[in-house]
Tab-separated table of C-alpha atoms and ligand atoms in Angstrom:
chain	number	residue	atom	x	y	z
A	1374	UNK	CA	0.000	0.000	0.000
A	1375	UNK	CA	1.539	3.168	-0.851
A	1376	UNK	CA	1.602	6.214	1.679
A	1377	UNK	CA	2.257	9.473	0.140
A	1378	UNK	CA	4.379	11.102	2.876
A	1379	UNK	CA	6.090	14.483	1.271
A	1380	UNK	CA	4.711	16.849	-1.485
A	1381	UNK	CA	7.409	18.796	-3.170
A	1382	UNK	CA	4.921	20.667	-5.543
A	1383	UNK	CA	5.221	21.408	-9.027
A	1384	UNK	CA	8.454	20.625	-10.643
A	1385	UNK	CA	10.207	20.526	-14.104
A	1386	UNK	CA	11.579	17.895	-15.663
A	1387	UNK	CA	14.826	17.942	-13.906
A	1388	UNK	CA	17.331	17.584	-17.025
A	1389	UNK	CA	15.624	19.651	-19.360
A	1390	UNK	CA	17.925	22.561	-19.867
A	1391	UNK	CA	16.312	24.757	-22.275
A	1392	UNK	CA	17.815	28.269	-23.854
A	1393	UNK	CA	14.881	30.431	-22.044
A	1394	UNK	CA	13.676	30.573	-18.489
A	1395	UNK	CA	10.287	28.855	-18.088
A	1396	UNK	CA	7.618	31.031	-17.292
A	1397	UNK	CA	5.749	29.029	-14.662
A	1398	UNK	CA	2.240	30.190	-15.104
A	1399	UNK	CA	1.905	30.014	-18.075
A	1400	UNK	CA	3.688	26.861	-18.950
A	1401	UNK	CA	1.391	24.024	-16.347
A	1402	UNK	CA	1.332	21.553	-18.678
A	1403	UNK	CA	5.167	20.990	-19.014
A	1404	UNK	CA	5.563	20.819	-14.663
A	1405	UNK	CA	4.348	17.604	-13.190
A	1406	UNK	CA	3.649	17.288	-9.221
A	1407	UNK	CA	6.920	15.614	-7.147
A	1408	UNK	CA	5.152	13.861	-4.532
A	1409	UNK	CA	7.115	10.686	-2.237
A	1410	UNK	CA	5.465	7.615	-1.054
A	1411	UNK	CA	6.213	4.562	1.231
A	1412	UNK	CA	4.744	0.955	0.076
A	1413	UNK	CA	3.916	-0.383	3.743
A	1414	UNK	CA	4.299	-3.549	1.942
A	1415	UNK	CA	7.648	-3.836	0.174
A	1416	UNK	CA	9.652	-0.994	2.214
A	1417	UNK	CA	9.954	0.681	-0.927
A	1418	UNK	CA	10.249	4.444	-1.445
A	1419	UNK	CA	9.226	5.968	-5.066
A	1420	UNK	CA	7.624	9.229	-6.425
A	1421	UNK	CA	3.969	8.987	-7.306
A	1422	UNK	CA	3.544	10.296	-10.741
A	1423	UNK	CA	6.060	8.162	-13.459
A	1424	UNK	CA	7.374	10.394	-16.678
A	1425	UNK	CA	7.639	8.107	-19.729
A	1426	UNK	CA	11.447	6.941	-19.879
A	1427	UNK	CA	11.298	8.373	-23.698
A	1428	UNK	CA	10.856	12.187	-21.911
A	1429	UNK	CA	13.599	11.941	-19.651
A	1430	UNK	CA	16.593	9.492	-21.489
A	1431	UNK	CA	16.569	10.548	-25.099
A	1432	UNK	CA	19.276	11.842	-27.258
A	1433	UNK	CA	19.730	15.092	-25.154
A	1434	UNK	CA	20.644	13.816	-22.086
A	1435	UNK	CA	22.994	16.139	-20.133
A	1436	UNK	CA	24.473	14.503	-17.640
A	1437	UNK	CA	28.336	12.878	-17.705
A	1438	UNK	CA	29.393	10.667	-15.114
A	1439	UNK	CA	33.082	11.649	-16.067
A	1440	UNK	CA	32.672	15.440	-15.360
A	1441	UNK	CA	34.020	14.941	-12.287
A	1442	UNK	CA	37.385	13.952	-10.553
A	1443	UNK	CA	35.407	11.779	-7.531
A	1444	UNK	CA	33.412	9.469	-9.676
A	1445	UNK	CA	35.993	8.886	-12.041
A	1446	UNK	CA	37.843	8.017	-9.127
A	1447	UNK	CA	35.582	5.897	-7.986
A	1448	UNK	CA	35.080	3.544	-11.355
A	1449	UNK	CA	38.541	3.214	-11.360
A	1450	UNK	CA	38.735	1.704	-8.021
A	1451	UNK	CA	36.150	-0.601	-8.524
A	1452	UNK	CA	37.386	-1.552	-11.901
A	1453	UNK	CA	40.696	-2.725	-10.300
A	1454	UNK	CA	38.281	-4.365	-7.242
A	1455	UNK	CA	36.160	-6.475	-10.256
A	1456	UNK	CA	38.740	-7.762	-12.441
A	1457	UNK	CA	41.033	-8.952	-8.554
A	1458	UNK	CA	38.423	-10.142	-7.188
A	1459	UNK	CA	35.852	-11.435	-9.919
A	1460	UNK	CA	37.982	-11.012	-13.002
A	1461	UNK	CA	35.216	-11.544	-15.305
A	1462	UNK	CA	35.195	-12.720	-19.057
A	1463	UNK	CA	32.400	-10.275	-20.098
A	1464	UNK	CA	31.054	-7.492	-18.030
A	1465	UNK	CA	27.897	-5.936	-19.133
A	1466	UNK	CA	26.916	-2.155	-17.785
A	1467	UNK	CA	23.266	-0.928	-17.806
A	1468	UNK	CA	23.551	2.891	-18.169
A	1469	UNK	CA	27.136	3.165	-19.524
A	1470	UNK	CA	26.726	7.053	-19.722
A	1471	UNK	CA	30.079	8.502	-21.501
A	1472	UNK	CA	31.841	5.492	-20.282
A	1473	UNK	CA	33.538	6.225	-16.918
A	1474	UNK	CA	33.555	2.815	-15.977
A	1475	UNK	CA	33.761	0.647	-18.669
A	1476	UNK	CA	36.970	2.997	-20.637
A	1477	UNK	CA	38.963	1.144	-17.193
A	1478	UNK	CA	38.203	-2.581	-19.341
A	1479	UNK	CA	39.763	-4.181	-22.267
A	1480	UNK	CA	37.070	-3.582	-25.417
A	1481	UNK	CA	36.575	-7.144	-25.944
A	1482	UNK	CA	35.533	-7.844	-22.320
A	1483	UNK	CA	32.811	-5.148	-21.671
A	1484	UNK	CA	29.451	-4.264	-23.517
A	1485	UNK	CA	27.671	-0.799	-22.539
A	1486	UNK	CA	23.641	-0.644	-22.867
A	1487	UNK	CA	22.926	3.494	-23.007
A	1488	UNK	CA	20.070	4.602	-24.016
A	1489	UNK	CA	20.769	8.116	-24.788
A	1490	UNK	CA	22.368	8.044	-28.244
A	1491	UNK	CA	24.389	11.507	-27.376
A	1492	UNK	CA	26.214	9.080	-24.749
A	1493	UNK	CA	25.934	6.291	-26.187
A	1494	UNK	CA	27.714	7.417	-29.079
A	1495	UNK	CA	30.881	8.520	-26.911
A	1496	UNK	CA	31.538	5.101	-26.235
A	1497	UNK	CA	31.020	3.507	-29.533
A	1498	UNK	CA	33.312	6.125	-31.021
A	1499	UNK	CA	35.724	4.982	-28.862
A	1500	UNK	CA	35.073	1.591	-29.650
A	1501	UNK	CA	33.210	-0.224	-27.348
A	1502	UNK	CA	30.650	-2.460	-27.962
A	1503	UNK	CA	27.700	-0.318	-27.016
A	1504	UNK	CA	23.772	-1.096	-27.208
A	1505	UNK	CA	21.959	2.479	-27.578
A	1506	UNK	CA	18.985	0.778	-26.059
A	1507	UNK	CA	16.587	1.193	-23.166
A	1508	UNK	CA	17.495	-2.054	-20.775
A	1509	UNK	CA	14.433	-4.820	-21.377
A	1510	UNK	CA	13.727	-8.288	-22.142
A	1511	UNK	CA	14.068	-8.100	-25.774
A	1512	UNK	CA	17.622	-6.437	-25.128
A	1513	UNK	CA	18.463	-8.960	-23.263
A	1514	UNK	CA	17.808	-12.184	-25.486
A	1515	UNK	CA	19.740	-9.829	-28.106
A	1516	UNK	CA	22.437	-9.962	-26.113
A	1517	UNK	CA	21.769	-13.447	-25.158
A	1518	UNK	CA	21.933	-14.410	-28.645
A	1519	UNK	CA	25.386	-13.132	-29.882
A	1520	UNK	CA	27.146	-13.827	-26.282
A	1521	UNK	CA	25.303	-16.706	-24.802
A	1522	UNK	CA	25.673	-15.535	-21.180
A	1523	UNK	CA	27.633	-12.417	-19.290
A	1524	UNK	CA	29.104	-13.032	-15.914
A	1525	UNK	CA	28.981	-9.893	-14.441
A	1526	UNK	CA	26.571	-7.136	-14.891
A	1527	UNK	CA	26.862	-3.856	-13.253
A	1528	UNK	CA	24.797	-1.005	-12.866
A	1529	UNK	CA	25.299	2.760	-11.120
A	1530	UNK	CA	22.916	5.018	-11.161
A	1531	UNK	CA	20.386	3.338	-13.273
A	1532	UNK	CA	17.932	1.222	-11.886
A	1533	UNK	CA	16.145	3.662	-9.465
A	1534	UNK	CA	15.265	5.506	-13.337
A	1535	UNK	CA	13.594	2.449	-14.670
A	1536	UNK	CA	9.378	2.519	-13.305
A	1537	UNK	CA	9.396	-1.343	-14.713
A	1538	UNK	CA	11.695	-3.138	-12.058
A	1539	UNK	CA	9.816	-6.732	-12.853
A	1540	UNK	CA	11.064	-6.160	-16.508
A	1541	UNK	CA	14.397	-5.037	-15.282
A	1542	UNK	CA	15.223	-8.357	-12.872
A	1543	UNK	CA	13.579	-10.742	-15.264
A	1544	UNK	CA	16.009	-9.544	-18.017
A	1545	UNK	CA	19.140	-9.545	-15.480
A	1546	UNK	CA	18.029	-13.130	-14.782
A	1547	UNK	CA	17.523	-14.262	-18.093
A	1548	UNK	CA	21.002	-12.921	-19.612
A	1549	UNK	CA	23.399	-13.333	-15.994
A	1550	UNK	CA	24.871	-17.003	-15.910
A	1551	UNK	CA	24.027	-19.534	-13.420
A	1552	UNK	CA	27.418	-18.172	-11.372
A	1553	UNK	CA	26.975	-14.620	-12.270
A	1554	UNK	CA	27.202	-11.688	-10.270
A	1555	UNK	CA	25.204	-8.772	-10.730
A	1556	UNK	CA	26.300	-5.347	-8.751
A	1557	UNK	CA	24.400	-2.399	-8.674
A	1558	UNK	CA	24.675	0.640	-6.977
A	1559	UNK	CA	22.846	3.756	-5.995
A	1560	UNK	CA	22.259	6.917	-3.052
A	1561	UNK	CA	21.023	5.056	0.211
A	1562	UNK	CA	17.847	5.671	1.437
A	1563	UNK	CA	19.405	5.953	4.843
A	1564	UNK	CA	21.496	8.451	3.929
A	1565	UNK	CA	19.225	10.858	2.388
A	1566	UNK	CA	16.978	10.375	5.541
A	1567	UNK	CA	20.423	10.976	7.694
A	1568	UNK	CA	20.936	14.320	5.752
A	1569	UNK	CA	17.977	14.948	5.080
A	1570	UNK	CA	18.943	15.559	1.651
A	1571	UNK	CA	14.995	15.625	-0.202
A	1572	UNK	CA	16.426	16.428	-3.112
A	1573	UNK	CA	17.605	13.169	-3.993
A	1574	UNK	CA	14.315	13.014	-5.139
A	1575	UNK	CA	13.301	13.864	-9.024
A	1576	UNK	CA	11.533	12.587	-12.007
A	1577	UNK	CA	14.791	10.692	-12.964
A	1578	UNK	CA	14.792	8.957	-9.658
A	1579	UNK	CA	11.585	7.164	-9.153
A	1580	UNK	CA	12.789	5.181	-6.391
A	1581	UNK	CA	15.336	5.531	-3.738
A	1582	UNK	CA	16.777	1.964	-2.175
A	1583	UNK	CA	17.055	0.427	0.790
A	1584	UNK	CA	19.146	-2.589	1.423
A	1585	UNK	CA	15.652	-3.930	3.587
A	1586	UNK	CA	13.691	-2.848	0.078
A	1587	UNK	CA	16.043	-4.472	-1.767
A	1588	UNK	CA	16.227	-7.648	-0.595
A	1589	UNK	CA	12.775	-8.018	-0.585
A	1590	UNK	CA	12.675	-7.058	-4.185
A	1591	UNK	CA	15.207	-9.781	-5.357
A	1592	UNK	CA	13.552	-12.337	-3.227
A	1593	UNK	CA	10.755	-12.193	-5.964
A	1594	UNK	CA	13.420	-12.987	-8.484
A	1595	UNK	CA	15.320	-15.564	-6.686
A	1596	UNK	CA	18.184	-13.345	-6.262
A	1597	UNK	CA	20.350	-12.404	-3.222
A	1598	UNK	CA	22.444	-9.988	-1.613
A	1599	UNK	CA	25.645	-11.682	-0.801
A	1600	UNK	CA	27.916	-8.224	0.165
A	1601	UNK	CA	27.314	-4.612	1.089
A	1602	UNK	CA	29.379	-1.389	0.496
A	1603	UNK	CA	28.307	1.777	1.621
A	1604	UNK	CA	30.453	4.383	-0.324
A	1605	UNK	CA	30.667	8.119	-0.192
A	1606	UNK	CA	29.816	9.168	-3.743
A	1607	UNK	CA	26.319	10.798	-4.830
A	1608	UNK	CA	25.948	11.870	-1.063
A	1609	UNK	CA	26.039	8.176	-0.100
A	1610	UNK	CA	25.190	5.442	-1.715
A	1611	UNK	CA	24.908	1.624	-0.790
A	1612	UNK	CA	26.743	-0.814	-3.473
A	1613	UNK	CA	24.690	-4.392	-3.650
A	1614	UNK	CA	26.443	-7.536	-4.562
A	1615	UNK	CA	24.326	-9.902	-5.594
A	1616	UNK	CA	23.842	-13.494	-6.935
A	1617	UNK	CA	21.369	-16.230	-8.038
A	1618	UNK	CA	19.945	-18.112	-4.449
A	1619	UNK	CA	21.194	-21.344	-5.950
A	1620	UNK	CA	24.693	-19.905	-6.754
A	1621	UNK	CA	26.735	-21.130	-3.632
A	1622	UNK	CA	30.041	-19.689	-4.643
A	1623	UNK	CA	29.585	-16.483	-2.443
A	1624	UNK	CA	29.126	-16.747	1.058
A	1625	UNK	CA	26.220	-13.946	2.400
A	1626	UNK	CA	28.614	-11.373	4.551
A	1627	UNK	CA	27.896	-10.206	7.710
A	1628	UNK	CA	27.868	-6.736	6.284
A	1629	UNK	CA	24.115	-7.156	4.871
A	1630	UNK	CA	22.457	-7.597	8.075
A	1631	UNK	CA	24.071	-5.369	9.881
A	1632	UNK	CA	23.198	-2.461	7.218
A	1633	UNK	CA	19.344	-3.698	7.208
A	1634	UNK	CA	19.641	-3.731	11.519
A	1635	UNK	CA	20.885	-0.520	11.054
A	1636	UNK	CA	18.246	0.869	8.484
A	1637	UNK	CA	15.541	-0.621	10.648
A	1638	UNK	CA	17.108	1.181	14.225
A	1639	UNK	CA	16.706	4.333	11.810
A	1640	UNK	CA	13.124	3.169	11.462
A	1641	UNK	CA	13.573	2.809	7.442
A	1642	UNK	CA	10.688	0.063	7.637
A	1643	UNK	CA	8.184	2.506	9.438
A	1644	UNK	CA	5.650	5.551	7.946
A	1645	UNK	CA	6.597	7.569	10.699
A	1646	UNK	CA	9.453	7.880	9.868
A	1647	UNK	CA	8.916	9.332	6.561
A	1648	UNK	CA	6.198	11.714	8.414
A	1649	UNK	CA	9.274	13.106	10.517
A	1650	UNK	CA	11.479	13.558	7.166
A	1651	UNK	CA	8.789	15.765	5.293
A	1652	UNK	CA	8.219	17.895	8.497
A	1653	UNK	CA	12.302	18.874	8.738
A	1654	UNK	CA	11.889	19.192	4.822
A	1655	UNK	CA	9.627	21.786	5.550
A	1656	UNK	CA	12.137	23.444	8.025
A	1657	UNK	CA	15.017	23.243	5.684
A	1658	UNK	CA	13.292	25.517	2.681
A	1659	UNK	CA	12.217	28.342	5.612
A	1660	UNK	CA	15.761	28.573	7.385
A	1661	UNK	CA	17.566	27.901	3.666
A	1662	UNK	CA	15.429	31.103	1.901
A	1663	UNK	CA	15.733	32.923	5.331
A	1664	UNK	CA	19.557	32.862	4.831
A	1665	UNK	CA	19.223	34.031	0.842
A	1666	UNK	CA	16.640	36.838	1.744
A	1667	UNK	CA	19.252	37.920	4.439
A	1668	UNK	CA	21.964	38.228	1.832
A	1669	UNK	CA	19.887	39.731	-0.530
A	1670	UNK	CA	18.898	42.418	1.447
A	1671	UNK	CA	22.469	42.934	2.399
A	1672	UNK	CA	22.949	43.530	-1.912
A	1673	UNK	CA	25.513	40.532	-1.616
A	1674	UNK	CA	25.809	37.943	-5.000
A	1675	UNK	CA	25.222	34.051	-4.639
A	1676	UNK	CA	25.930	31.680	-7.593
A	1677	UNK	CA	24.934	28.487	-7.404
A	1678	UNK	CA	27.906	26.103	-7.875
A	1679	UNK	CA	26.815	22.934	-9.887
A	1680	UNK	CA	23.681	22.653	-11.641
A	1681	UNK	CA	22.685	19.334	-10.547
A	1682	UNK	CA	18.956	17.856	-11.141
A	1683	UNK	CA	19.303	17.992	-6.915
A	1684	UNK	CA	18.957	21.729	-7.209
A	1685	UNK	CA	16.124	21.444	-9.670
A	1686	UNK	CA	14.189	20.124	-7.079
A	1687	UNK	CA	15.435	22.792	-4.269
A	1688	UNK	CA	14.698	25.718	-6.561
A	1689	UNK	CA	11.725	24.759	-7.209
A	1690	UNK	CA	10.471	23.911	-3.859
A	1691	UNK	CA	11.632	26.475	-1.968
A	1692	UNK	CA	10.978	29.148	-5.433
A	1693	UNK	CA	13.663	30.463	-5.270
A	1694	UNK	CA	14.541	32.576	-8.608
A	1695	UNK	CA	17.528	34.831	-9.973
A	1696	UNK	CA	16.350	37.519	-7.227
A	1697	UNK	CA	17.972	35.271	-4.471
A	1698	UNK	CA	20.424	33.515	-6.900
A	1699	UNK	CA	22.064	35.218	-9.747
A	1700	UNK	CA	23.156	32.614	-11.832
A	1701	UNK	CA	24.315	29.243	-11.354
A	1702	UNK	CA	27.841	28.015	-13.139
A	1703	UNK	CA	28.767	24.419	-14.358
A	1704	UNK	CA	31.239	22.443	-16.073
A	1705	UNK	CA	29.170	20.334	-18.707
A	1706	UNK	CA	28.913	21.706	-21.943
A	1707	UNK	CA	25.239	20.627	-22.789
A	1708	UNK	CA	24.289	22.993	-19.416
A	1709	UNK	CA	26.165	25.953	-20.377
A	1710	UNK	CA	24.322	29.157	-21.182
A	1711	UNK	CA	20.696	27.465	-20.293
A	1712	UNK	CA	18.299	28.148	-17.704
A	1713	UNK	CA	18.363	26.478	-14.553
A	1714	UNK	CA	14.655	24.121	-15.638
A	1715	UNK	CA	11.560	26.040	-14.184
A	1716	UNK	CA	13.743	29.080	-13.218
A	1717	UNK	CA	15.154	32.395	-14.356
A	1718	UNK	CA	18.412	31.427	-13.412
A	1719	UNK	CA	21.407	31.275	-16.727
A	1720	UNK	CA	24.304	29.045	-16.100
A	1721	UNK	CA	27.366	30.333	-16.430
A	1722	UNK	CA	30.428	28.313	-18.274
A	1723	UNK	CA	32.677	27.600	-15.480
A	1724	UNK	CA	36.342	29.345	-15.743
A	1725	UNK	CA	38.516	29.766	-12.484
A	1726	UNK	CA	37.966	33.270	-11.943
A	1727	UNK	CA	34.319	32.969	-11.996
A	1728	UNK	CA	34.065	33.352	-8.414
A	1729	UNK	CA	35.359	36.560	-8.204
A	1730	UNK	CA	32.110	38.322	-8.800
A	1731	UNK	CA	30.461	36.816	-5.958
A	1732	UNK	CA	30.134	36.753	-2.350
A	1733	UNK	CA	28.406	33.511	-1.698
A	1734	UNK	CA	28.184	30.097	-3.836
A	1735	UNK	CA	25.178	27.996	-3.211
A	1736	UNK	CA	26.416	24.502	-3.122
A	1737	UNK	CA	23.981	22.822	-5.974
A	1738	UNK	CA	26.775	20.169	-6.230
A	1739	UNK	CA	26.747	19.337	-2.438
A	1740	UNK	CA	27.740	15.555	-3.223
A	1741	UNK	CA	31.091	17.420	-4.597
A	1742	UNK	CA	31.906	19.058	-1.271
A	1743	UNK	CA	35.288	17.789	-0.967
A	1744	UNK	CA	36.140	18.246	-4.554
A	1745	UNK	CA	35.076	21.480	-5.030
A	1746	UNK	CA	36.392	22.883	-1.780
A	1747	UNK	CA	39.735	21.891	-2.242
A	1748	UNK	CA	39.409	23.208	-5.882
A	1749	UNK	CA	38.000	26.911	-4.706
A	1750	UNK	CA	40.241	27.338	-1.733
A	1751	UNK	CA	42.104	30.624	-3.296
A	1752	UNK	CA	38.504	32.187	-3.230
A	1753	UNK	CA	37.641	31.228	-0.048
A	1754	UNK	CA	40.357	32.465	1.788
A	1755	UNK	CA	39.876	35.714	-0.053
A	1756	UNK	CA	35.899	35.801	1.799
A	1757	UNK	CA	33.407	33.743	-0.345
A	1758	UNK	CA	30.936	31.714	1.389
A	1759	UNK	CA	29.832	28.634	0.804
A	1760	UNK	CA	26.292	27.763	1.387
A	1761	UNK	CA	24.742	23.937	2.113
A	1762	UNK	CA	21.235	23.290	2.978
A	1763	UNK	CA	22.900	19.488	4.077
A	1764	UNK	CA	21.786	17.854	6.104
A	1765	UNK	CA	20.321	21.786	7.106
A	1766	UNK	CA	21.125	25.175	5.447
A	1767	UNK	CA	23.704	26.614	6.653
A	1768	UNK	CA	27.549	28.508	5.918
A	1769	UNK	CA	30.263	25.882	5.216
A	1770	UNK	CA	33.050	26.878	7.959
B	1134	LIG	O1	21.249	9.740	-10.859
B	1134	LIG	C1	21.686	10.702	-11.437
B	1134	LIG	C2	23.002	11.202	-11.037
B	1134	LIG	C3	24.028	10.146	-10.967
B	1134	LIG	O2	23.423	12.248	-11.838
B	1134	LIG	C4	20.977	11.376	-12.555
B	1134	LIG	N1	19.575	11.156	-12.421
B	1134	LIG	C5	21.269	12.814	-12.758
B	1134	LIG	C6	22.528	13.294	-12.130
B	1134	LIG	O3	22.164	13.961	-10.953
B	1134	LIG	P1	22.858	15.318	-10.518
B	1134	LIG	O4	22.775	16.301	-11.624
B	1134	LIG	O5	22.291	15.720	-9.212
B	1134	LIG	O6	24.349	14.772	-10.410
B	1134	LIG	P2	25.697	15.315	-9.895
B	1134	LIG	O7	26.698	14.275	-10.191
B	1134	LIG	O8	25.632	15.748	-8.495
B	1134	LIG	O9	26.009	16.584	-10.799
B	1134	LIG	C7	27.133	17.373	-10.588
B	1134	LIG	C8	27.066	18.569	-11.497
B	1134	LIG	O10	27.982	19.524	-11.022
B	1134	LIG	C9	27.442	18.254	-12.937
B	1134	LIG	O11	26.622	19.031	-13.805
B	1134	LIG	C10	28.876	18.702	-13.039
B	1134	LIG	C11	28.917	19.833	-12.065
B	1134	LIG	N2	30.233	20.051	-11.435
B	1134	LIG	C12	30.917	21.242	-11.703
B	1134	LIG	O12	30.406	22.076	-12.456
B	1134	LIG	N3	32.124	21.417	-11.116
B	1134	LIG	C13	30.753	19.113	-10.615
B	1134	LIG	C14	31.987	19.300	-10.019
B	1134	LIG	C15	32.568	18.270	-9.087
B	1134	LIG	C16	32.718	20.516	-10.298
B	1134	LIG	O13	33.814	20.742	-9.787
């Protein structure tokens, strides 16, 4: 049964940059309403109303996974972690993007499925065997056809985007062999609770896991968590290893039951504790546009540093418009020079003097934190602010 628990009102499309601000009124039709629900059943959390995949993952698509230093990072690491540990003879990856994980494998041992030919095409110009496809069943006995089986299939990112998650395990199953692992990975519902970070949640991601959700998702598929990671990236995110129930080659760690113990101490299996979430949602978007009417009135600048689909959702909720935020700045080309979607706001190409101008930058790219405050550092010693509203608004010290 699912329990709508948090409304965070009309929103855009949270990747569609477009070359002129959006004026709300008078554009309804293209703003759909983000509300959150709980399944009381399944433990699962997902967003109410479902945008058609076409809408959302076309040939447009914005986002890189390579854009930055952390996740690039982070592929690598794994990379080296799958071919030590697993080392195996044909890795498949739903939602290759531009390739940040796969470019760390030989060609002949990886295939990328993409479904957004601008991405999609990075990698095949590079060489890699890549599907531009939308990941189903008749994908999958493609695939089945020209390489019999694939022992390891990984996915980041991906699988909270797809509404169809029967469709999504039944293809898994049908192309992963009998010893297979699958790994997927994406932000922890835990985490966004912990940091109250609500705007993890867009049209892109329809759900938001939990290792309790999780496993009781696979059950249905007679799969099987057999090892947990929690790692840093995307604000925190939970990495599942999993395998067939009859595959007895991996022993079940420790590690999973002590991250669904933990989930359920942090009452991830309850309604309540959804109920709490939405009310210190609420409290975040009063203190976070107290602190940019405070600043406006003082006639200081804020730019808003990375225009992730996170701050689509924060704009939007809290309405907040080039009055409190002058303009936003980013490193990905297919941003640059649009409007923030369903604002006023430009974004600016990023250079390394574009700070100057500004007294305060409004963290869009919060997830980055590290990254980008080691990479600003000359700016902040010389008096810019940094602003988070995670896990509640406030200056970064
Ligand atoms: O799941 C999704 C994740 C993985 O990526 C997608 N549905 C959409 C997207 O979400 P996001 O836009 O919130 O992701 P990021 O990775 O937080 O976006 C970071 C943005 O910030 C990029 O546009 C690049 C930009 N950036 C920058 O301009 N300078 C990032 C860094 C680190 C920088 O130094």
């Amino acid at each position: 049964m699912n329990k709508i628990f948090l409304n965070l009102g009309l929103q855009p499309l949270a990747n569609e940059y477009r070359k002129r601000p959006i004026n709300l009124s008078m554009k309804r039709g293209q703003l759909y309403n983000l509300k959150v629900c709980f399944n009381t059943k399944t433990k699962l959390v997902s967003i109410s109303k479902r945008i058609p995949s076409e809408k959302m993952f076309n040939s447009k698509y914005p986002y890189r996974s390579s854009m930055s230093k952390t996740m690039q990072s982070s592929f690598k690491k794994l990379s080296n972690k799958i071919k030590k540990k697993f080392n195996p003879d044909l890795l498949m990856e739903i939602g290759s993007n531009d390739g940040a994980l796969i470019k760390n494998f030989i060609k002949s041992k990886v295939i990328g499925v993409e479904p957004c030919k601008n991405l999609a095409k990075i990698t095949k110009n590079k060489g890699y065997i890549t599907y531009d496809k939308y990941w189903d069943f008749k994908l999958a006995s493609k695939i089945k056809k020209k390489f019999k089986s694939v022992d390891m299939i990984y996915s980041a990112n991906t699988l909270t985007h797809i509404n169809d998650l029967k469709n999504v395990f039944t293809s898994i199953n049908h192309l992963l062999s009998n010893n297979g692992v699958l790994i997927i990975e994406d932000p922890s519902l835990l985490e966004c609770i912990k940091k109250n970070s609500y705007d993890q949640f867009y049209n892109e991601h329809i759900y938001l896991f939990s290792a309790i959700a999780v496993k009781n998702l696979l059950n249905r598929f007679k799969l099987e968590i057999f090892d947990l990671e929690n790692l840093p990236t995307h604000g925190g995110s939970l990495r599942y290893f999993i395998k067939r129930k009859s595959n007895n080659k991996f022993k079940i760690s420790n590690r999973v039951n002590i991250q669904i113990n933990i989930e359920k101490i942090h009452g991830l299996n309850k309604l309540i504790t959804y109920k709490k979430f939405s009310i210190n949602v609420l409290k975040s978007k009063k203190k976070l546009l107290q602190i940019l009417n405070k600043i406006k009135k003082d006639k200081k600048k804020i730019i808003g540093y990375g225009a992730t689909a996170k701050a689509v959702t924060v704009l939007n909720y809290c309405n907040i418009n080039r009055n409190l935020i002058s303009n936003f700045t980013d490193t990905t080309p297919e941003k640059i020079n649009n409007y923030m979607p369903g604002k006023d706001i430009k974004i600016l190409k990023y250079n390394k003097n574009i700070l100057q101008s500004y007294h305060y930058a409004f963290l869009g790219a919060w997830n980055f934190k590290k990254e980008i405050i080691n990479k600003e550092k000359k700016f902040i010693k010389n008096g810019l602010k940094f602003i988070t509203h995670i896990p509640f608004p406030k200056f970064i010290d």
